[in-house]
Amino acid sequence: MTGVVFRRLSALKPLSPAQTQCIEALGERIETVAPGATLRSEGDGPRRPSFILSGWACRQRLLPDGRRQIFSLLIPGDAVGFCAEPSPITSASTVALTKVVVATAESLLGGMSAAGAYPTGGQDLPGFADHMRLSAYLEDGLLLDHIVRLGRQTAFERTAHLLLELNWRTALIGRADERGFNMPLTQEVLADFLGLSIVHVNRTLQQLRRERLIEMSGPQVVLLDAAQLTAIADYQPPALNKAS
Amino acid sequence: MTGVVFRRLSALKPLSPAQTQCIEALGERIETVAPGATLRSEGDGPRRPSFILSGWACRQRLLPDGRRQIFSLLIPGDAVGFCAEPSPITSASTVALTKVVVATAESLLGGMSAAGAYPTGGQDLPGFADHMRLSAYLEDGLLLDHIVRLGRQTAFERTAHLLLELNWRTALIGRADERGFNMPLTQEVLADFLGLSIVHVNRTLQQLRRERLIEMSGPQVVLLDAAQLTAIADYQPPALNKAS
DNA sequence: CGTTCAGTTGACGCGGTTCAATCGAAGTGG
DNA sequence: CCACTTCGATTGAACCGCGTCAACTGAACG
């Protein structure tokens, strides 16, 4: 179960044996969250950070009249709640979209603690600060991509872009191959992420299928022509430079 | 000139005398950038971080066909290029919207250096790491607000929300009062920020004036009815908790 | 077997874009 | 000092991408 975390983090920067061992130990502190449940709500105080071992979640905000905007989709291997603030400056809640298994991971917090304190108790902590920092940059980049999608791309381009992003991210954790990847999202979730109506998401997906760019059977998605999709969406995968 | 930086940072967390002195010293390393010039381009390597002392800039990305999306607007007191990565994971460039004066500030980098190194050379550095971390969270929150605007708000709501945000931010650095604030942006910039066409930005601003919610004369903006604007836009100012 | 939930489809309307033209203010060069 | 240009703001008309409303389908479930 902790393999996804290993793959996710080692893609950012190589992991030492001590770190690898530390990640394997994550499997010992597991919690299961039901679909729809809140992993972390808006005004939460300091909360133990964790990794998603299985299932999908999202960060979102609700408007008073019920409109919802999803900021990011969280897949296995992704971190939750690593913002070390006592109370977050801006409100967003993290919600499970499927059944989710998380591993609590305060032990990885070395160098991430609040008030900028450098590791005090355990100098021998395997130092995940670099990984978490790189991970934060990666997420930040995904947010910028999202802003471009919402601000300047058509429904067709947006949807193609998202599918390419999810294909890249699932591949990173070893969950995508030539037979595609698994996307356990309803069209309502896609709509709230892409800033579209459910109906229009439905029609856009149909168009992608009609033009033989993708294939879908249930939650399984196959990108039939990744090159053309990439051109349509102006997609550029994140540039991970492990040399860092 | 460095007063805006002081106000900006001390709003996040009180500044020690040593830190204050350090900020005043920023005035010694000044550069001027012409409107339209690039402060920091996409693939730039490690670049010296800096603060904007006067003028406005933005972070943006261009699409192949010329469409532009602006991620964030940068005003005096804001930091530029504090991401400590050798090469950024995602591409965005920072461009001056007016004449901009920046102060280079590598001396504030204590605890921000690459590779997660904790301060080595100068333990006596006044430690701006906390401030820069809080500042990053603040910016992150502004990005989330922006995503909600673009994804789920109408042109009218979006524009109102932006004006409230800019009013709050200019007030934070002491540049807004009951006579309003100065917004040196063309409608084209507003359009590329709000994900709208120039024409529609023009009409939306007209509607805001017609409904006596704002007043504009040149770059000067007055919010005539901040309460109603706040309700319309569902605006919530960032919660700065200095107690952190 | 009724209920619920996700996906699908058609008709219609609106919010916002596009195209095109006008206008005033601010340069700029002869 | 006067054309001439440029740039940003403004306006009208036509168009269309996408939302809204409403109905229907099939699968899953108790």
Coordinates of C-alpha atoms (C1' of nucleotides) in Angstrom, one line a residue:
Chain A
M1 CA 0.0 0.0 0.0
T2 CA 2.8 2.4 0.7
G3 CA 4.4 1.8 -2.7
V4 CA 2.5 4.8 -4.2
V5 CA 4.0 7.1 -1.7
F6 CA 7.5 5.8 -2.5
R7 CA 7.0 6.2 -6.2
R8 CA 5.5 9.7 -5.8
L9 CA 8.3 11.0 -3.6
S10 CA 11.2 9.3 -5.3
A11 CA 10.1 10.9 -8.6
L12 CA 10.9 14.2 -7.0
K13 CA 14.2 13.3 -5.5
P14 CA 15.9 10.0 -4.8
L15 CA 15.1 8.5 -1.4
S16 CA 17.7 7.2 1.0
P17 CA 17.3 3.7 2.5
A18 CA 16.4 5.3 5.9
Q19 CA 13.7 7.4 4.1
T20 CA 12.4 4.3 2.3
Q21 CA 12.1 2.5 5.6
C22 CA 10.3 5.4 7.1
I23 CA 7.8 5.3 4.3
E24 CA 7.2 1.6 4.6
A25 CA 6.4 2.3 8.3
L26 CA 3.5 4.5 7.1
G27 CA 1.5 1.3 6.6
E28 CA 1.2 1.0 10.4
R29 CA -0.9 4.0 11.0
I30 CA -3.9 3.8 8.7
E31 CA -7.3 5.4 8.7
T32 CA -10.2 4.7 6.3
V33 CA -12.5 7.5 5.2
A34 CA -15.9 7.1 3.6
P35 CA -16.7 8.7 0.3
G36 CA -18.1 12.2 0.8
A37 CA -16.5 12.5 4.2
T38 CA -14.2 15.5 5.0
L39 CA -10.6 14.7 5.5
R40 CA -9.7 18.2 6.6
S41 CA -12.1 21.1 6.9
E42 CA -11.8 24.8 6.5
G43 CA -10.8 26.2 9.8
D44 CA -9.0 23.2 11.1
G45 CA -6.2 23.9 13.5
P46 CA -2.9 22.1 13.2
R47 CA -3.8 18.7 12.0
R48 CA -1.6 15.7 11.4
P49 CA -0.4 15.5 7.8
S50 CA -1.0 12.3 5.9
F51 CA -0.6 10.5 2.6
I52 CA -3.4 9.0 0.5
L53 CA -2.7 5.3 0.1
S54 CA -5.8 4.5 -1.9
G55 CA -8.8 6.3 -3.3
W56 CA -9.3 9.8 -4.6
A57 CA -10.1 13.0 -2.9
C58 CA -10.3 16.7 -3.7
R59 CA -9.7 20.2 -2.3
Q60 CA -12.7 22.4 -2.8
R61 CA -14.6 25.4 -1.7
L62 CA -18.4 26.0 -1.6
L63 CA -20.1 29.2 -2.3
P64 CA -23.1 30.3 -0.2
D65 CA -25.6 29.4 -3.0
G66 CA -24.3 25.9 -3.4
R67 CA -21.9 26.4 -6.3
R68 CA -18.8 24.3 -5.8
Q69 CA -15.3 24.8 -7.2
I70 CA -12.7 22.0 -6.9
F71 CA -9.1 23.2 -6.7
S72 CA -7.2 20.0 -7.1
L73 CA -7.8 16.3 -7.3
L74 CA -5.8 14.1 -4.9
I75 CA -4.8 10.6 -5.9
P76 CA -2.9 7.9 -4.1
G77 CA 0.6 9.0 -3.1
D78 CA -0.5 12.6 -2.7
A79 CA 0.0 14.4 0.6
V80 CA -2.8 16.0 2.6
G81 CA -2.5 18.8 5.1
F82 CA 1.2 19.5 5.0
C83 CA 0.6 23.1 5.4
A84 CA 2.1 23.7 8.8
E85 CA 0.0 26.7 9.8
P86 CA -2.0 26.7 13.0
S87 CA -4.9 28.0 11.0
P88 CA -4.8 28.3 7.2
I89 CA -4.8 31.8 5.7
T90 CA -7.4 30.8 3.2
S91 CA -10.2 28.3 3.5
A92 CA -10.4 25.1 1.6
S93 CA -11.6 21.7 2.7
T94 CA -10.4 18.3 1.6
V95 CA -13.1 15.8 0.8
A96 CA -13.0 12.1 -0.1
L97 CA -14.4 11.4 -3.5
T98 CA -14.2 7.6 -3.1
K99 CA -13.4 5.4 -0.1
V100 CA -10.0 6.7 0.9
V101 CA -7.2 5.1 3.0
V102 CA -4.8 7.6 4.5
A103 CA -1.6 7.1 6.5
T104 CA -0.9 9.7 9.1
A105 CA 2.7 10.9 8.9
E106 CA 3.7 13.4 11.5
S107 CA 7.0 11.5 11.6
L108 CA 7.9 13.0 8.2
L109 CA 7.5 16.5 9.4
G110 CA 11.2 17.2 10.1
G111 CA 11.9 20.7 8.9
M112 CA 8.2 21.3 8.2
S113 CA 7.1 22.3 11.7
A114 CA 5.3 25.5 12.4
A115 CA 7.0 28.8 13.3
G116 CA 9.9 27.9 11.1
A117 CA 11.6 25.9 13.8
Y118 CA 14.3 23.8 12.5
P119 CA 14.4 20.2 13.7
T120 CA 15.0 20.2 17.3
G121 CA 14.2 16.9 18.8
G122 CA 15.4 14.5 16.1
Q123 CA 18.3 15.6 14.0
D124 CA 18.3 12.0 12.8
L125 CA 15.0 12.4 11.1
P126 CA 15.4 11.3 7.5
G127 CA 14.7 14.9 6.3
F128 CA 11.7 14.8 4.1
A129 CA 11.7 18.6 3.9
D130 CA 13.2 18.7 0.4
H131 CA 10.6 16.3 -0.9
M132 CA 7.7 18.1 0.7
R133 CA 9.0 21.4 -0.7
L134 CA 9.3 20.0 -4.2
S135 CA 5.9 18.4 -3.8
A136 CA 4.5 21.8 -2.9
Y137 CA 6.1 23.3 -6.0
L138 CA 4.6 20.6 -8.1
E139 CA 1.1 21.2 -6.7
D140 CA 1.6 24.9 -7.2
G141 CA 2.3 24.2 -10.9
L142 CA -0.9 22.2 -11.2
L143 CA -2.8 25.1 -9.7
L144 CA -1.4 27.4 -12.4
D145 CA -2.3 25.0 -15.1
H146 CA -5.8 24.9 -13.6
I147 CA -6.0 28.7 -13.8
V148 CA -5.1 28.7 -17.5
R149 CA -7.7 26.0 -18.2
L150 CA -10.4 27.9 -16.4
G151 CA -9.5 31.3 -17.6
R152 CA -8.5 30.8 -21.2
Q153 CA -9.4 27.4 -22.6
T154 CA -12.6 26.1 -24.1
A155 CA -14.5 23.2 -22.6
F156 CA -12.9 20.8 -25.1
E157 CA -9.4 22.0 -24.4
R158 CA -10.0 22.0 -20.7
T159 CA -11.2 18.4 -20.6
A160 CA -8.4 17.2 -22.8
H161 CA -5.9 19.0 -20.6
L162 CA -7.3 17.4 -17.5
L163 CA -7.2 13.9 -18.9
L164 CA -3.6 14.4 -19.9
E165 CA -2.7 15.6 -16.5
L166 CA -4.4 12.7 -14.8
N167 CA -2.7 10.3 -17.2
W168 CA 0.7 11.7 -16.3
R169 CA 0.0 11.7 -12.6
T170 CA -1.3 8.1 -12.5
A171 CA 1.6 7.0 -14.6
L172 CA 3.9 8.6 -12.1
I173 CA 2.6 6.2 -9.4
G174 CA 2.6 3.3 -11.7
R175 CA -1.2 3.2 -12.3
A176 CA -1.4 3.9 -16.0
D177 CA -0.3 1.8 -19.0
E178 CA -1.3 1.4 -22.6
R179 CA -4.7 0.2 -21.5
G180 CA -5.3 3.6 -19.9
F181 CA -5.9 4.6 -16.3
N182 CA -8.7 4.4 -13.8
M183 CA -10.6 7.7 -13.1
P184 CA -13.1 7.1 -10.3
L185 CA -14.9 10.5 -10.9
T186 CA -18.5 11.3 -11.6
Q187 CA -19.3 13.8 -14.3
E188 CA -20.5 16.1 -11.5
V189 CA -17.0 16.1 -10.0
L190 CA -15.5 16.8 -13.4
A191 CA -17.9 19.7 -13.9
D192 CA -17.1 21.2 -10.5
F193 CA -13.4 20.9 -11.3
L194 CA -13.5 22.2 -14.8
G195 CA -15.9 25.0 -14.1
L196 CA -18.6 23.6 -16.4
S197 CA -22.1 22.2 -16.1
I198 CA -22.6 18.5 -15.8
V199 CA -24.5 18.5 -19.1
H200 CA -21.7 20.1 -20.9
V201 CA -19.1 17.8 -19.5
N202 CA -21.1 14.9 -20.8
R203 CA -21.2 16.4 -24.2
T204 CA -17.6 17.3 -24.2
L205 CA -16.6 13.7 -23.3
Q206 CA -18.8 12.5 -26.1
Q207 CA -17.1 14.8 -28.5
L208 CA -13.7 13.4 -27.4
R209 CA -14.9 9.9 -28.0
R210 CA -16.6 10.8 -31.3
E211 CA -13.3 12.2 -32.6
R212 CA -11.6 9.0 -31.5
L213 CA -9.3 10.9 -29.1
I214 CA -10.2 8.9 -26.1
E215 CA -12.2 5.8 -25.1
M216 CA -14.1 5.3 -21.9
S217 CA -15.7 2.3 -20.3
G218 CA -16.9 3.0 -16.9
P219 CA -14.1 4.6 -14.9
Q220 CA -11.4 3.4 -17.3
V221 CA -10.0 6.0 -19.6
V222 CA -7.8 5.4 -22.7
L223 CA -6.0 8.2 -24.5
L224 CA -6.2 7.0 -28.1
D225 CA -4.2 9.9 -29.6
A226 CA -2.1 11.5 -26.8
A227 CA -0.1 13.6 -29.4
Q228 CA -3.2 15.2 -30.8
L229 CA -4.7 15.7 -27.3
T230 CA -1.4 17.4 -26.2
A231 CA -1.6 19.8 -29.2
I232 CA -5.3 20.6 -28.6
A233 CA -4.8 21.3 -24.9
D234 CA -1.3 22.8 -25.1
Y235 CA -0.3 20.4 -22.4
Q236 CA 3.1 20.4 -20.9
P237 CA 3.9 17.9 -18.2
P238 CA 5.7 19.1 -15.1
A239 CA 9.4 19.2 -15.6
L240 CA 10.8 17.2 -12.7
N241 CA 14.5 17.8 -12.4
K242 CA 15.8 15.2 -10.0
A243 CA 19.2 16.7 -10.5
S244 CA 18.0 19.4 -8.1
Chain B
M1 CA 10.6 53.4 -0.7
T2 CA 11.1 50.3 1.5
G3 CA 8.2 51.2 3.7
V4 CA 5.8 49.1 1.7
V5 CA 8.0 46.0 2.3
F6 CA 8.0 46.7 6.0
R7 CA 4.2 47.1 6.1
R8 CA 3.7 44.0 3.9
L9 CA 6.0 41.7 6.0
S10 CA 5.0 43.1 9.5
A11 CA 1.4 42.4 8.6
L12 CA 2.3 38.7 8.5
K13 CA 4.4 38.6 11.6
P14 CA 6.1 41.3 13.8
L15 CA 9.5 42.3 12.6
S16 CA 12.5 42.6 15.0
P17 CA 14.7 45.7 15.0
A18 CA 17.4 43.7 13.2
Q19 CA 14.9 42.7 10.5
T20 CA 13.6 46.2 10.2
Q21 CA 17.1 47.4 9.6
C22 CA 17.7 44.7 7.1
I23 CA 14.6 45.9 5.1
E24 CA 15.7 49.5 5.2
A25 CA 19.0 48.4 3.7
L26 CA 17.0 47.1 0.7
G27 CA 16.9 50.6 -0.7
E28 CA 20.6 50.4 -1.5
R29 CA 20.2 47.8 -4.3
I30 CA 17.7 49.1 -6.7
E31 CA 16.8 48.3 -10.2
T32 CA 14.3 49.9 -12.5
V33 CA 12.3 47.9 -15.1
A34 CA 10.4 49.4 -18.0
P35 CA 6.7 48.6 -18.5
G36 CA 6.3 45.4 -20.5
A37 CA 9.8 44.1 -19.7
T38 CA 10.2 40.7 -18.2
L39 CA 11.3 40.6 -14.6
R40 CA 11.7 36.8 -14.6
S41 CA 11.1 34.5 -17.5
E42 CA 9.9 31.0 -17.7
G43 CA 13.0 28.8 -17.7
D44 CA 15.1 31.1 -15.6
G45 CA 17.6 29.4 -13.4
P46 CA 18.2 30.5 -9.8
R47 CA 17.6 34.2 -9.8
R48 CA 18.0 36.6 -7.1
P49 CA 14.8 37.2 -5.3
S50 CA 13.5 40.8 -5.0
F51 CA 10.8 43.0 -3.7
I52 CA 8.7 45.4 -5.6
L53 CA 9.2 48.9 -4.2
S54 CA 7.0 50.7 -6.7
G55 CA 4.9 49.9 -9.8
W56 CA 2.7 46.9 -10.6
A57 CA 3.7 43.6 -12.3
C58 CA 2.0 40.2 -13.0
R59 CA 2.8 36.6 -13.3
Q60 CA 1.4 35.2 -16.5
R61 CA 1.5 32.5 -19.1
L62 CA 1.0 32.7 -22.9
L63 CA -0.7 30.1 -25.0
P64 CA 0.7 29.3 -28.5
D65 CA -2.1 31.2 -30.2
G66 CA -1.6 34.3 -28.2
R67 CA -4.1 33.9 -25.5
R68 CA -2.8 35.2 -22.2
Q69 CA -3.7 34.2 -18.7
I70 CA -2.5 36.3 -15.7
F71 CA -2.1 34.3 -12.5
S72 CA -1.5 37.1 -10.1
L73 CA -1.0 40.8 -9.8
L74 CA 2.0 42.0 -8.0
I75 CA 1.9 45.3 -6.2
P76 CA 4.5 47.2 -4.1
G77 CA 5.7 45.2 -1.2
D78 CA 5.2 41.9 -3.0
A79 CA 8.1 39.5 -3.4
V80 CA 9.3 38.2 -6.8
G81 CA 11.2 35.0 -7.5
F82 CA 11.5 33.6 -4.0
C83 CA 11.0 30.1 -5.3
A84 CA 14.4 28.6 -4.5
E85 CA 14.4 26.0 -7.3
P86 CA 17.2 25.8 -9.8
S87 CA 14.5 25.6 -12.5
P88 CA 10.9 26.0 -11.8
I89 CA 8.7 22.9 -12.2
T90 CA 6.0 24.9 -14.0
S91 CA 6.6 27.8 -16.3
A92 CA 5.3 31.3 -15.6
S93 CA 6.9 34.6 -16.4
T94 CA 6.8 37.8 -14.4
V95 CA 6.2 40.9 -16.4
A96 CA 6.1 44.6 -15.4
L97 CA 2.8 46.3 -16.1
T98 CA 4.0 49.7 -15.3
K99 CA 7.5 51.1 -14.6
V100 CA 8.7 49.0 -11.7
V101 CA 11.4 49.5 -9.1
V102 CA 12.7 46.4 -7.5
A103 CA 15.2 45.8 -4.7
T104 CA 17.2 42.7 -4.9
A105 CA 17.2 40.8 -1.7
E106 CA 19.4 37.7 -1.5
S107 CA 20.3 38.8 2.0
L108 CA 16.8 37.8 3.2
L109 CA 17.2 34.3 2.0
G110 CA 18.3 32.8 5.3
G111 CA 16.4 29.5 5.6
M112 CA 15.1 29.8 2.1
S113 CA 18.1 28.4 0.3
A114 CA 17.9 25.6 -2.2
A115 CA 18.2 21.9 -1.3
G116 CA 16.6 22.6 2.0
A117 CA 19.8 23.5 3.7
Y118 CA 19.3 25.1 7.0
P119 CA 21.2 28.3 7.6
T120 CA 24.8 27.5 7.5
G121 CA 27.0 30.5 7.0
G122 CA 25.1 33.2 8.9
Q123 CA 23.3 32.0 12.0
D124 CA 22.9 35.7 12.7
L125 CA 20.8 36.4 9.7
P126 CA 17.6 37.9 10.9
G127 CA 15.6 34.9 9.7
F128 CA 13.0 35.9 7.3
A129 CA 12.0 32.3 6.6
D130 CA 8.8 32.6 8.6
H131 CA 7.7 35.7 6.8
M132 CA 8.4 34.3 3.4
R133 CA 6.6 31.1 4.3
L134 CA 3.6 33.0 5.5
S135 CA 3.8 35.2 2.4
A136 CA 3.7 32.0 0.3
Y137 CA 0.6 30.8 2.0
L138 CA -1.0 34.1 1.5
E139 CA -0.3 34.0 -2.2
D140 CA -1.5 30.5 -2.4
G141 CA -4.8 31.6 -0.9
L142 CA -5.1 34.3 -3.5
L143 CA -4.5 31.7 -6.2
L144 CA -7.4 29.6 -4.8
D145 CA -9.6 32.7 -4.7
H146 CA -8.7 33.2 -8.3
I147 CA -9.7 29.7 -9.2
V148 CA -13.1 30.2 -7.7
R149 CA -13.6 33.4 -9.6
L150 CA -12.6 31.9 -12.9
G151 CA -14.5 28.6 -12.4
R152 CA -17.7 29.5 -10.7
Q153 CA -18.4 33.2 -10.7
T154 CA -20.0 35.5 -13.3
A155 CA -18.2 38.4 -14.8
F156 CA -19.9 40.8 -12.4
E157 CA -19.0 38.8 -9.4
R158 CA -15.5 38.2 -10.6
T159 CA -14.8 41.9 -11.1
A160 CA -16.3 42.9 -7.8
H161 CA -14.2 40.2 -6.1
L162 CA -11.0 41.5 -7.7
L163 CA -11.7 45.1 -6.8
L164 CA -12.2 44.0 -3.1
E165 CA -9.0 42.0 -3.2
L166 CA -7.0 44.9 -4.6
N167 CA -8.6 47.2 -2.1
W168 CA -7.6 45.0 0.7
R169 CA -4.0 44.5 -0.5
T170 CA -3.4 48.2 -1.2
A171 CA -4.8 49.0 2.2
L172 CA -2.3 46.5 3.7
I173 CA 0.6 48.6 2.4
G174 CA -1.1 51.9 3.3
R175 CA -2.1 52.8 -0.2
A176 CA -5.9 52.9 0.1
D177 CA -8.1 55.2 2.0
E178 CA -11.7 56.5 1.9
R179 CA -10.8 58.1 -1.4
G180 CA -10.1 54.7 -2.9
F181 CA -7.0 53.2 -4.3
N182 CA -4.9 53.5 -7.4
M183 CA -5.2 50.7 -10.0
P184 CA -2.8 51.3 -12.8
L185 CA -4.2 48.5 -15.0
T186 CA -5.6 48.7 -18.5
Q187 CA -8.9 46.9 -19.3
E188 CA -6.8 44.4 -21.3
V189 CA -4.9 43.4 -18.3
L190 CA -8.1 43.1 -16.3
A191 CA -9.5 40.9 -19.1
D192 CA -6.5 38.6 -19.2
F193 CA -6.6 38.3 -15.4
L194 CA -10.4 37.7 -15.1
G195 CA -10.6 35.4 -18.1
L196 CA -12.9 37.7 -20.0
S197 CA -12.8 39.7 -23.2
I198 CA -11.8 43.4 -23.1
V199 CA -15.2 44.4 -24.3
H200 CA -16.9 42.5 -21.5
V201 CA -14.7 43.9 -18.8
N202 CA -15.6 47.4 -20.1
R203 CA -19.3 46.6 -19.9
T204 CA -19.0 45.0 -16.5
L205 CA -17.2 48.0 -15.0
Q206 CA -19.9 50.2 -16.5
Q207 CA -22.5 48.1 -14.7
L208 CA -20.7 48.4 -11.4
R209 CA -20.6 52.2 -11.9
R210 CA -24.2 52.3 -13.0
E211 CA -25.4 50.5 -9.9
R212 CA -23.4 53.0 -7.9
L213 CA -21.1 50.3 -6.4
I214 CA -17.9 51.8 -7.5
E215 CA -16.6 55.0 -9.0
M216 CA -13.6 55.3 -11.3
S217 CA -11.7 58.3 -12.6
G218 CA -8.7 57.2 -14.5
P219 CA -6.7 54.7 -12.5
Q220 CA -8.4 55.8 -9.2
V221 CA -11.0 53.4 -7.9
V222 CA -13.5 54.1 -5.1
L223 CA -15.7 51.3 -3.6
L224 CA -18.9 53.1 -2.9
D225 CA -20.6 50.2 -1.2
A226 CA -18.1 47.7 0.0
A227 CA -20.7 45.8 2.0
Q228 CA -22.8 45.1 -1.0
L229 CA -19.8 44.3 -3.1
T230 CA -18.6 41.8 -0.5
A231 CA -22.0 40.1 -0.5
I232 CA -22.1 40.0 -4.3
A233 CA -18.6 38.5 -4.7
D234 CA -18.7 36.3 -1.5
Y235 CA -15.5 38.0 -0.7
Q236 CA -13.5 37.0 2.4
P237 CA -10.3 38.8 3.1
P238 CA -7.3 36.6 4.0
A239 CA -7.2 35.8 7.7
L240 CA -3.8 36.9 8.9
N241 CA -3.2 35.5 12.3
K242 CA -0.2 37.2 13.6
A243 CA -0.4 35.1 16.7
S244 CA 1.1 32.3 14.6
Chain C
dC1 C1' -39.7 -3.8 -7.2
dG2 C1' -39.5 0.9 -5.9
dT3 C1' -35.8 4.2 -5.2
dT4 C1' -31.8 6.4 -6.0
dC5 C1' -27.9 7.8 -8.6
dA6 C1' -25.0 8.5 -12.7
dG7 C1' -25.3 9.1 -17.4
dT8 C1' -27.7 10.9 -21.6
dT9 C1' -30.5 13.7 -24.7
dG10 C1' -33.3 17.7 -26.7
dA11 C1' -35.0 22.5 -26.6
dC12 C1' -34.3 26.9 -25.4
dG13 C1' -32.1 31.1 -23.6
dC14 C1' -28.5 33.9 -21.7
dG15 C1' -23.8 35.4 -20.7
dG16 C1' -20.1 36.5 -22.9
dT17 C1' -17.3 36.7 -27.4
dT18 C1' -16.3 38.6 -31.8
dC19 C1' -16.1 42.0 -35.3
dA20 C1' -16.0 46.6 -36.4
dA21 C1' -16.3 51.4 -35.8
dT22 C1' -15.7 55.7 -33.1
dC23 C1' -13.5 58.8 -29.9
dG24 C1' -10.3 61.3 -27.0
dA25 C1' -5.7 61.7 -25.1
dA26 C1' -1.0 61.4 -25.6
dG27 C1' 2.9 61.2 -28.2
dT28 C1' 6.1 62.2 -32.5
dG29 C1' 8.0 64.0 -36.3
dG30 C1' 8.2 67.5 -39.9
Chain D
dC1 C1' 2.3 74.3 -34.4
dC2 C1' 0.0 71.0 -37.0
dA3 C1' -0.8 66.5 -39.2
dC4 C1' -0.3 61.7 -38.2
dT5 C1' -0.1 57.8 -35.4
dT6 C1' -0.9 55.0 -31.4
dC7 C1' -3.2 53.4 -27.5
dG8 C1' -7.0 52.7 -24.4
dA9 C1' -11.8 53.2 -23.6
dT10 C1' -16.3 52.8 -25.5
dT11 C1' -20.4 51.3 -28.2
dG12 C1' -23.5 48.5 -31.3
dA13 C1' -24.8 44.3 -33.7
dA14 C1' -24.4 39.6 -34.7
dC15 C1' -23.2 35.3 -33.1
dC16 C1' -22.2 31.1 -30.3
dG17 C1' -20.5 28.4 -26.4
dC18 C1' -22.3 26.9 -22.6
dG19 C1' -26.0 26.8 -18.9
dT20 C1' -30.6 25.7 -17.6
dC21 C1' -34.7 23.0 -17.6
dA22 C1' -36.8 18.8 -18.1
dA23 C1' -37.3 14.3 -19.4
dC24 C1' -35.6 9.6 -19.9
dT25 C1' -32.5 5.5 -19.4
dG26 C1' -30.1 1.8 -17.1
dA27 C1' -27.6 -0.1 -13.2
dA28 C1' -27.2 -0.8 -8.3
dC29 C1' -29.3 -1.5 -4.0
dG30 C1' -32.3 -2.6 -0.1

